[in-house]
Coordinates of C-alpha atoms in Angstrom, one line a residue:
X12 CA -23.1 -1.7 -10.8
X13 CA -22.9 1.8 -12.4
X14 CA -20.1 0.8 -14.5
X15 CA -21.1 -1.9 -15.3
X16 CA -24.1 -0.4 -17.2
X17 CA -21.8 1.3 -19.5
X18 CA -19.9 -1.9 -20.1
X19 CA -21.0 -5.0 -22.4
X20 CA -23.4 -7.1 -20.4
X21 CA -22.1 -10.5 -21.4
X22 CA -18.4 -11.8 -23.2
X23 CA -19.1 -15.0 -25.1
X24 CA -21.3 -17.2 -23.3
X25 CA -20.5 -16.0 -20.1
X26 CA -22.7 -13.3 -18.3
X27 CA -21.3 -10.5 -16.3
X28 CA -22.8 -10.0 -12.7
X29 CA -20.1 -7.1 -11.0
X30 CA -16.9 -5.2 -11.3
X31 CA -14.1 -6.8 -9.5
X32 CA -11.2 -5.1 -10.1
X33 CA -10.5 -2.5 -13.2
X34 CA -6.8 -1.6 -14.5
X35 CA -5.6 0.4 -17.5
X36 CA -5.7 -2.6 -19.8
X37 CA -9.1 -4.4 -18.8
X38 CA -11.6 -5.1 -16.6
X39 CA -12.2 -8.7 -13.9
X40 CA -15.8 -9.3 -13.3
X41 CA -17.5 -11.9 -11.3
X42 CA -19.6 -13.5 -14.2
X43 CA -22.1 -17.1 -14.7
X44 CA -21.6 -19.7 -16.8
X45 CA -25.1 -20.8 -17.9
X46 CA -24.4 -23.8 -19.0
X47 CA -23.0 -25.2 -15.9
X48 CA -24.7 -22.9 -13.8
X49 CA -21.1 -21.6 -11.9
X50 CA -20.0 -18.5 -11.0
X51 CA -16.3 -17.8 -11.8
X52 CA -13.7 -14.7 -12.3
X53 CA -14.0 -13.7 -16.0
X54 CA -10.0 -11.4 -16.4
X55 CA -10.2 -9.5 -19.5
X56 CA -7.5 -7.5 -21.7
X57 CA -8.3 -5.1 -24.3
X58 CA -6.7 -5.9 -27.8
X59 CA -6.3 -2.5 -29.0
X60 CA -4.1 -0.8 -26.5
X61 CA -2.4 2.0 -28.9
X62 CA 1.1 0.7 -28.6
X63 CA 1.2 -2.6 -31.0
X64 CA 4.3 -3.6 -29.3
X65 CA 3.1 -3.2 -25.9
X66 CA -0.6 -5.2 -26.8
X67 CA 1.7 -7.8 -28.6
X68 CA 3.3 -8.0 -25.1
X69 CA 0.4 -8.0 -23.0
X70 CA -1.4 -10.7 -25.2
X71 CA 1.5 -12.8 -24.8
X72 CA 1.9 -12.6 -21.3
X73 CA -2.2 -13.3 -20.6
X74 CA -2.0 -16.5 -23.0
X75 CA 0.8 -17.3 -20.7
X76 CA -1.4 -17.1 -17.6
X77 CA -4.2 -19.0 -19.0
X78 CA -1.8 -21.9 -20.4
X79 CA 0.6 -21.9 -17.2
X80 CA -2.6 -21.7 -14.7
X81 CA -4.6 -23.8 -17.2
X82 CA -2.2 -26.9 -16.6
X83 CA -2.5 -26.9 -12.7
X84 CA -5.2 -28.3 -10.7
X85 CA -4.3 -27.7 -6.6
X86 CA -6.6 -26.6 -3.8
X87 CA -4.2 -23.4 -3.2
X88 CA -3.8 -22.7 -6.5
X89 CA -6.5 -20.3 -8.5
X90 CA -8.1 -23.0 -11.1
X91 CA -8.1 -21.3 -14.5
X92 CA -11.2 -23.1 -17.0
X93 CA -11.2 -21.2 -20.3
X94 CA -8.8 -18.6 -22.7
X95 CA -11.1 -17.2 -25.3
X96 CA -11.5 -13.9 -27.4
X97 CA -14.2 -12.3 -28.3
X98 CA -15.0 -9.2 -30.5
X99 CA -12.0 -6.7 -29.2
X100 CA -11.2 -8.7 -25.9
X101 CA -9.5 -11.7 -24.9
X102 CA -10.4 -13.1 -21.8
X103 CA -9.5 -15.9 -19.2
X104 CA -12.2 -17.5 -17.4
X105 CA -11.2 -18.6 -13.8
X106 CA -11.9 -19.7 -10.4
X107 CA -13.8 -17.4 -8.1
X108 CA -12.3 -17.0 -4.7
X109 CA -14.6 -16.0 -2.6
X110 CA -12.0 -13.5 -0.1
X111 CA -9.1 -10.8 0.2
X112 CA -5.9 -10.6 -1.1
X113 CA -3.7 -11.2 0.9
X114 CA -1.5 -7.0 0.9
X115 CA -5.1 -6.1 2.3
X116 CA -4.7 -8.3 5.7
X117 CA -1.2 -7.6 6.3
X118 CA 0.3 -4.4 7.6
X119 CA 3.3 -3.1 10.0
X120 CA 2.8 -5.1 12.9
X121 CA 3.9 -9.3 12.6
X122 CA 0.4 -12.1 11.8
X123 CA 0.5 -14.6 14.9
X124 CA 2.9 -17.1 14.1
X125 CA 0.2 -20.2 14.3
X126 CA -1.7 -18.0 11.2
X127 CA 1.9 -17.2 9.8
X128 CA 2.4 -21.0 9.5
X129 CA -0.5 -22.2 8.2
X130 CA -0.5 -19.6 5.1
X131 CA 3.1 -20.2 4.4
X132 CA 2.0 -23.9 4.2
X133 CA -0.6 -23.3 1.6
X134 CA 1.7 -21.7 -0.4
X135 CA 4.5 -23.9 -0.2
X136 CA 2.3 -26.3 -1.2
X137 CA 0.9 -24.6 -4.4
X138 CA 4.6 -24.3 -5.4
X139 CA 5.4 -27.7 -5.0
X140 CA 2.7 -28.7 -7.0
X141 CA 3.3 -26.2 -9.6
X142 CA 7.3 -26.3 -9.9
X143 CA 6.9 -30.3 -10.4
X144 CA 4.7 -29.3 -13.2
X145 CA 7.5 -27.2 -14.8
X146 CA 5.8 -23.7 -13.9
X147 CA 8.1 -21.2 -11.9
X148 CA 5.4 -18.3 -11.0
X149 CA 7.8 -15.3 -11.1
X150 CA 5.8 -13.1 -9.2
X151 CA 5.2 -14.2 -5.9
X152 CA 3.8 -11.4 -3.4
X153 CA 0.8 -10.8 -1.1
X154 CA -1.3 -9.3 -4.0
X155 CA -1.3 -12.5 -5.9
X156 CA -2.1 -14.8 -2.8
X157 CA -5.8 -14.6 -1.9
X158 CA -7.2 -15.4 1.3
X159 CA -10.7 -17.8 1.7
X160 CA -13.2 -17.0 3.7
X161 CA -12.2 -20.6 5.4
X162 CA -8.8 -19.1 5.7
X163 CA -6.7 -20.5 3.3
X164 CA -4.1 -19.2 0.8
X165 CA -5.0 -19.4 -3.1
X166 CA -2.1 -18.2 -5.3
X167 CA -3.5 -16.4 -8.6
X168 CA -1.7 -14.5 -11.4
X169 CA 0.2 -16.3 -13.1
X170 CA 0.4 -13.6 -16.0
X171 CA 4.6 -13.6 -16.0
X172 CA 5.4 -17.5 -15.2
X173 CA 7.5 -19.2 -17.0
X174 CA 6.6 -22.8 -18.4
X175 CA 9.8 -25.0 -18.6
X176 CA 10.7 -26.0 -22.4
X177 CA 8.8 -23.1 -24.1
X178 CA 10.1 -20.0 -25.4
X179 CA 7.0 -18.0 -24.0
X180 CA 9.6 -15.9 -22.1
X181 CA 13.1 -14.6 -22.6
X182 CA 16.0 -14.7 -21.0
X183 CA 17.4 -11.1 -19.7
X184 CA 13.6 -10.2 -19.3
X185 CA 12.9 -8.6 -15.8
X186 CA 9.6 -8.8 -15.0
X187 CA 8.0 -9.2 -11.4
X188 CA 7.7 -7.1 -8.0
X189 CA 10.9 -5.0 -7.2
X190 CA 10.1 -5.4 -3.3
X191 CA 10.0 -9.2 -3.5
X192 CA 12.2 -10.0 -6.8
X193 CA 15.5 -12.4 -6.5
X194 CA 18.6 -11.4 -7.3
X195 CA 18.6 -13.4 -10.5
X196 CA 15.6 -12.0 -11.9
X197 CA 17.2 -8.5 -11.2
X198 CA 20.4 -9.6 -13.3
X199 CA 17.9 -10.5 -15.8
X200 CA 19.1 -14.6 -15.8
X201 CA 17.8 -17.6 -16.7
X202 CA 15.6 -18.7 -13.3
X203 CA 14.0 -21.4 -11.8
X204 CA 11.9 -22.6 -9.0
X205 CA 14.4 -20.9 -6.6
X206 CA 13.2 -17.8 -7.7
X207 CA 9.6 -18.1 -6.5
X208 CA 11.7 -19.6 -3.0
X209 CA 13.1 -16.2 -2.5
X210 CA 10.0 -14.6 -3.2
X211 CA 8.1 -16.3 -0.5
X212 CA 10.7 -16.3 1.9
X213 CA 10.2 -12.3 1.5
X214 CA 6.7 -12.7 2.5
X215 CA 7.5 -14.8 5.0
X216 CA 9.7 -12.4 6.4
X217 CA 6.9 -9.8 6.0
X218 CA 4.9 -11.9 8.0
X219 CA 6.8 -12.5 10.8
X220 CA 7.9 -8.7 11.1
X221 CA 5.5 -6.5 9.9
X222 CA 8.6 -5.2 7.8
X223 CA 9.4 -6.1 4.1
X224 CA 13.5 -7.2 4.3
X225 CA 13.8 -4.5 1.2
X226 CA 12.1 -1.6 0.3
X227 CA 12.4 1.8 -1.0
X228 CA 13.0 3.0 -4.5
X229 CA 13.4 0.6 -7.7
X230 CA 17.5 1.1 -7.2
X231 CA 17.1 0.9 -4.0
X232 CA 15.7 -2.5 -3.6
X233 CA 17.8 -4.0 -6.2
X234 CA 20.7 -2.9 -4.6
X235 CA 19.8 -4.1 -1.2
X236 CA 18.7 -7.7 -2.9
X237 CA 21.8 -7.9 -4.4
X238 CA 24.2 -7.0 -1.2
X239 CA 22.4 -6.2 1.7
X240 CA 21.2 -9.3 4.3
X241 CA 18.3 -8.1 6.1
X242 CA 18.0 -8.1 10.1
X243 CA 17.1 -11.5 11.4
X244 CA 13.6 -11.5 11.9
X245 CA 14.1 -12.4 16.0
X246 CA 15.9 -9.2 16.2
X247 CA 12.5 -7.3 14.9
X248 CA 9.9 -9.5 16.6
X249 CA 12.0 -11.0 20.1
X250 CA 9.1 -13.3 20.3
X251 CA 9.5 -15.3 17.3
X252 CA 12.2 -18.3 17.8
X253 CA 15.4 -17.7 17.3
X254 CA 15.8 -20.8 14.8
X255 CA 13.7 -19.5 12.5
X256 CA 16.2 -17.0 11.6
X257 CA 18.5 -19.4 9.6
X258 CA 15.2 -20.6 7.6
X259 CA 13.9 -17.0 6.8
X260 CA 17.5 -15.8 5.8
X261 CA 18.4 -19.8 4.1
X262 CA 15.2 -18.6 1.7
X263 CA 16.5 -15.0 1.0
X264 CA 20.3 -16.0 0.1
X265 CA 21.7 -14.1 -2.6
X266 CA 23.1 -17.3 -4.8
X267 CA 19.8 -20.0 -5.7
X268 CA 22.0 -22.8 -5.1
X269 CA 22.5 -21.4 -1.4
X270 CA 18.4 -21.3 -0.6
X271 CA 16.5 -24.6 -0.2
X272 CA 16.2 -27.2 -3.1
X273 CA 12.9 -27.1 -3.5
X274 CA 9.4 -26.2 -2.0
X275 CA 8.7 -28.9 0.4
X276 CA 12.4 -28.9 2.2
X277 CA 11.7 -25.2 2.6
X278 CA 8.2 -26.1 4.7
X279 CA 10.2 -29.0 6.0
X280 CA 12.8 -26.1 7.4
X281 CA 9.9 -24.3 9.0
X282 CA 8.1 -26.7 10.6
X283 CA 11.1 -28.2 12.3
X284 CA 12.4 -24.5 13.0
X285 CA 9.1 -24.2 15.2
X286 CA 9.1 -27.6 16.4
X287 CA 12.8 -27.4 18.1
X288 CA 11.5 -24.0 19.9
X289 CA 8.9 -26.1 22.2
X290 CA 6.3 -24.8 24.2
X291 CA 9.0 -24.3 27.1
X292 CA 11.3 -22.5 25.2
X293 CA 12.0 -18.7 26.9
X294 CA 12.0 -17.8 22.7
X295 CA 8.1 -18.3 22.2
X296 CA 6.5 -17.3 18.7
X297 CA 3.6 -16.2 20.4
X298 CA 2.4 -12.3 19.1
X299 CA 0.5 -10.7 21.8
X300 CA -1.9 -7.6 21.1
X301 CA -0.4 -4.1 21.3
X302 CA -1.4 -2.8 24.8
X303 CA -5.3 -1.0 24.8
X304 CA -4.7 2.4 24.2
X305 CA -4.8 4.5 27.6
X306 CA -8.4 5.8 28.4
X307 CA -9.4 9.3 27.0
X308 CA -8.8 12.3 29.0
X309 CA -12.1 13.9 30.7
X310 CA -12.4 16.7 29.1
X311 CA -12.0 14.6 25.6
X312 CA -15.4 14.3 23.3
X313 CA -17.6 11.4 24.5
X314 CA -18.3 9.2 21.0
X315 CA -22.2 8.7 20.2
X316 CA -21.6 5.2 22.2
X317 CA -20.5 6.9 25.3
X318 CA -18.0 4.0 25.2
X319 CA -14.7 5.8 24.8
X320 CA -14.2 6.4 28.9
X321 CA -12.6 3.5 29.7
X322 CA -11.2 1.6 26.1
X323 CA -9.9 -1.3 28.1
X324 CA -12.4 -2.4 29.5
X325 CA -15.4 -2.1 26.6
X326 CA -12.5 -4.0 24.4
X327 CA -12.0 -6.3 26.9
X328 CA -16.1 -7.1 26.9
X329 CA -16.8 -6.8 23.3
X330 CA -13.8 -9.0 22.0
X331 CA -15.0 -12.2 22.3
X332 CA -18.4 -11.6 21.3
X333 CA -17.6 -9.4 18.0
X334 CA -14.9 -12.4 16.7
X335 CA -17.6 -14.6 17.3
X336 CA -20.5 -12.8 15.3
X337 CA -18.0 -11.4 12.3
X338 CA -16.2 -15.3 12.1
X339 CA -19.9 -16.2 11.4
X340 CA -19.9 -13.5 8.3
X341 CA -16.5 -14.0 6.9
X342 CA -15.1 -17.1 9.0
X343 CA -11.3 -17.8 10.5
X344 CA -9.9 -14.7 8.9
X345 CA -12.4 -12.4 11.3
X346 CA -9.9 -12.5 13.9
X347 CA -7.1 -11.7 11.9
X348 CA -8.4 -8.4 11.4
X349 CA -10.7 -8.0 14.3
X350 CA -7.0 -7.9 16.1
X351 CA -5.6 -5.0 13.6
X352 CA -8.9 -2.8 13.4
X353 CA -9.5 -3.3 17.4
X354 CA -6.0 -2.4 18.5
X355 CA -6.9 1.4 16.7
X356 CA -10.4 2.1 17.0
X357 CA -10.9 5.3 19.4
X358 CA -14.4 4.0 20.1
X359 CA -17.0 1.5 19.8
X360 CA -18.8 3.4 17.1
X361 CA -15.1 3.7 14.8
X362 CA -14.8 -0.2 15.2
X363 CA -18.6 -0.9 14.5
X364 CA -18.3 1.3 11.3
X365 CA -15.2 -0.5 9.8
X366 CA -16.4 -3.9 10.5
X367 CA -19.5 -3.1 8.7
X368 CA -17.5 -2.4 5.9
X369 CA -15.6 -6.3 6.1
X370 CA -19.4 -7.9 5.5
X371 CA -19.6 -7.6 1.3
X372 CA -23.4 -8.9 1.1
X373 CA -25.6 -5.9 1.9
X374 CA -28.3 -8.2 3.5
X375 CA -25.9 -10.0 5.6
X376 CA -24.3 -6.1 6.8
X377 CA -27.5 -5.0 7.7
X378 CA -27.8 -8.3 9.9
X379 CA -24.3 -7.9 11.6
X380 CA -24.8 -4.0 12.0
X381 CA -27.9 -4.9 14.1
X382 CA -26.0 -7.2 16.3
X383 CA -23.6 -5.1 16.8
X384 CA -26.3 -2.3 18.2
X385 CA -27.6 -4.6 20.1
X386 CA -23.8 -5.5 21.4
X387 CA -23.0 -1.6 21.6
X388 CA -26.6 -1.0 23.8
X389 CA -25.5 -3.9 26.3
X390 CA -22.2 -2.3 26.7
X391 CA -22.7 1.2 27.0
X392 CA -22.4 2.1 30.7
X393 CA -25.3 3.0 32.8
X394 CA -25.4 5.8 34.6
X395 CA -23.3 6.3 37.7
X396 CA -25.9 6.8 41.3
X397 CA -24.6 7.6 44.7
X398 CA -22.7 5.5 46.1
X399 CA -19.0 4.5 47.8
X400 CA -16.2 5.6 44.6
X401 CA -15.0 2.4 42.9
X402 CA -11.4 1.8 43.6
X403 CA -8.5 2.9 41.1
X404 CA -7.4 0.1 39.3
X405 CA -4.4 -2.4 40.5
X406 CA -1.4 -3.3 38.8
X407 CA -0.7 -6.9 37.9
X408 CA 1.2 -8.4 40.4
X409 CA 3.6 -11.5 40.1
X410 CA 1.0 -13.4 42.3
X411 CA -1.8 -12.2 40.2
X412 CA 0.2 -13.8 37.0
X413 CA 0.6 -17.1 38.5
X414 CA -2.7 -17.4 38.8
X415 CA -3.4 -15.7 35.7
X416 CA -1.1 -18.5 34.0
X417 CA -2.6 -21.4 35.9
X418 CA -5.8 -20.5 34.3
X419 CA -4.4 -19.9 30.7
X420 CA -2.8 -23.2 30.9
X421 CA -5.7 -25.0 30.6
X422 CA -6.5 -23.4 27.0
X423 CA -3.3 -23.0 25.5
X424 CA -1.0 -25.8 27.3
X425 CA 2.8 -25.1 29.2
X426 CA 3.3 -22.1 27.4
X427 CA 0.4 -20.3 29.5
X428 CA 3.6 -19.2 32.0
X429 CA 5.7 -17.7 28.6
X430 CA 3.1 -15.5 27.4
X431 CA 1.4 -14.2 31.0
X432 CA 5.7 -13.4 31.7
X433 CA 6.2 -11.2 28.5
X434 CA 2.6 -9.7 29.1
X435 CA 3.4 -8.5 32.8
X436 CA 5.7 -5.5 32.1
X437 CA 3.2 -4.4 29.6
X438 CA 0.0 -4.3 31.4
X439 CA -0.6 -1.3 34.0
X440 CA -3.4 -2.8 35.2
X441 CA -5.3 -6.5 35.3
X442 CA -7.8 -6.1 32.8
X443 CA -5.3 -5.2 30.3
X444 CA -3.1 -8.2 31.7
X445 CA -6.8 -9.8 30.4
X446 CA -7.0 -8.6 27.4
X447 CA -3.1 -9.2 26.4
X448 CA -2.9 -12.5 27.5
X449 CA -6.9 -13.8 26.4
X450 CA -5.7 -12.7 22.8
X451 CA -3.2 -16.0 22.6
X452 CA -6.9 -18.2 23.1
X453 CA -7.7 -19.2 19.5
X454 CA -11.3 -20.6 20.1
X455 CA -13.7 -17.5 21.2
X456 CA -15.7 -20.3 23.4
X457 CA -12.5 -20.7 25.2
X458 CA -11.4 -17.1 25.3
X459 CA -14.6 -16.4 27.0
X460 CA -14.5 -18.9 29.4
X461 CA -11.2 -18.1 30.3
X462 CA -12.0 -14.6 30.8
X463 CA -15.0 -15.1 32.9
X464 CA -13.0 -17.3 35.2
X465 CA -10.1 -15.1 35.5
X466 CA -12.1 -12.6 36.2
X467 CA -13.5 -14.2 39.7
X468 CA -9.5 -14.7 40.8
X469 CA -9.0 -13.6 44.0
X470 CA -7.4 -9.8 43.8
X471 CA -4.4 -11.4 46.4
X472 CA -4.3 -14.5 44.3

């Protein structure tokens, strides 16, 4: 709120409430319309720049937004209400999505395919809507698809699309992301909806691998869009099904009349891709946890917590209970990155400290931060009295998993045998098995009572 002291404190009828994100040629706030009492994105340019040519260019490009935005009215698309200037600004006044972007919830290790699948189908959907309505986005990545708090996919900037029968944009121009351009928009041609095809399909691919298919320098990319076929994603994630190869690779051909006609034959591809797999299919898409990190040597620092001497099992115990309390702050994405910041977090303390910093309301952080004390006090360990020495842990046995997978069965169907299989040879001992396997149980109600049960099996089971 600092800056925002120094900066005007309303544009046109619109008053300005926060900084949401500041660049080198202007300033988002979250702002309120009086006059219909709604709060909304307010994306502002500067019209004096220094370079004519370059404000000339920007100008253009942010009346192109606001009238290629302005004509489309879908659930995953960001719903633009106003252009308008005012003194030395223009400005676009626009849905405010309450959530992430989507580059901020993605990073080297592949989403679970169920939460791969669902996102992919909100933004299919969007481009459906908007390529029937002439509008080819141009500049489809993860830092112009934002994520809900309910967990769905809103696509936004649409500063570089191009509206079909207007001369807003010209041929030969290359604009967009290197990392997710097509090969046409590279050879600076004429394009169409097949761009934005290729563009998702390289998210999709980022999705399913934790890898983009191209990346390194400008030249580099271009290059390797041009000529190079990336690895199938199976080959980078062996858990994904193998058919989904041909639709992630269909998407990313080089030649727009190779890749799928349109939008909805693209989801059409994916959903049947999945489909033929089956639950009793050796090729599951499920994506298990990385294993718990191993516990920290003796003679390592305790944390404040005195949680950090034995990781698995305080993750194991505070799982279900911290998805639980931060999905009632932020909703389905919580255990999206519950899974990413748990899998690194030395201690309790590290992982309460970067949750706390997922909870933007200040009143509602200081509500979750006490939950989580009170979470942390129930976990720490009390101390040890005299008495016989608890025994070493045991390995997971195959007896142990077919019990294990009996139990599993009854939350996540057939597959239950699949995932407990692939999560034997990674688990040195059964509460790691646990926590693997309990991460494939969507609902937290059923995670814990799948836990609870499997942990009263019979050691010999």
């Amino acid at each position: 709120m600092s800056d925002l002291a120094e900066l005007p404190q309303q544009i046109g009828k619109y008053r300005l409430d926060a900084i949401l994100g500041r660049g080198a040629m202007g300033v988002v706030y979250r702002a309120f319309d009086p006059l219909i009492e709604r709060t909304l994105a307010l994306k502002t340019v500067q019209h004096r720049l220094g370079d004519p040519e370059q404000t000339q260019e920007l100008l253009r490009r942010f009346r192109t937004e606001a009238q290629a935005a302005g004509r489309l009215m879908h659930p995953n698309i960001v719903a633009v209400h106003e252009y308008g200037e005012a003194s030395d600004l223009a400005y676009i006044a626009m849905e405010f999505v309450d959530g992430r972007p989507l580059s901020e919830l993605v990073g080297q290790e592949p989403c679970p395919l169920p939460q791969v699948l669902a996102w992919m189908r909100d933004l299919l959907a969007a481009l459906a809507y908007s390529h029937a309505h002439g509008v080819v986005h141009r500049d489809i990545k993860p830092a112009n698809l934002l994520v809900t708090r309910d967990g769905r996919i809103k696509v936004g900037d649409f500063g570089i699309a191009r509206i079909e029968s207007s001369t807003l944009t010209q041929t030969g121009a290359m604009l967009g992301t290197p990392s997710y351009m097509s090969p046409e928009q590279f050879r600076g041609e004429a394009i169409d909806s097949r761009s934005d095809l290729f563009s998702a399909g390289v998210v999709l691919y980022q999705l399913l691998t934790g890898q983009r298919p191209f990346s390194g320098t400008t030249a580099a990319v271009m290059q390797q869009v041009l000529t190079h076929t990336p690895p199938p994603p199976s080959r980078l994630n062996p858990l994904l099904p193998g058919a989904l190869d041909a639709v992630v690779l269909g998407a990313l051909a080089k030649a727009p009349e190779a890749r799928f006609a349109g939008a909805a034959e693209f989801l059409q591809a994916l959903d049947a891709a999945v489909a033929a797999a089956g639950p009793g299919d050796d090729s599951d898409a499920t994506v298990l946890l990385p294993p718990p990190p191993m516990a920290l040597a003796a003679s390592a620092e305790p944390s404040r917590s005195g949680l950090t001497a034995d990781l698995t099992a305080w993750k194991l115990a505070a799982l279900p209970q911290l998805e639980a309390l931060l999905t009632a702050q932020i909703g389905p994405v919580a255990r999206l990155l519950l899974r990413r910041i748990a899998a690194a977090a030395p201690d309790f303390a590290a992982l309460r400290e970067q949750l706390l910093e997922q909870i933007p309301s200040p009143t509602a952080r200081a509500e979750f931060d006490a939950s989580l004390a009170a979470l942390e006090e129930a976990l720490a360990p009390q101390p040890a009295g005299p008495g016989p020495t608890a025994p070493a842990p045991r390995a997971p046995d195959a007896a142990f998993g077919a019990a294990l997978a009996r139990l599993l069965a009854v939350e996540i169907g057939p597959i239950a045998a699949i995932v407990v299989r692939r999560a034997l040879p990674r688990a040195g001992e059964r509460d790691a098995l646990l926590a693997l396997v309990a991460e494939q149980i969507e609902a937290p109600a059923g995670r814990a009572r799948f836990l609870e049960q499997a942990r009263r099996l019979d050691p010999d089971a």
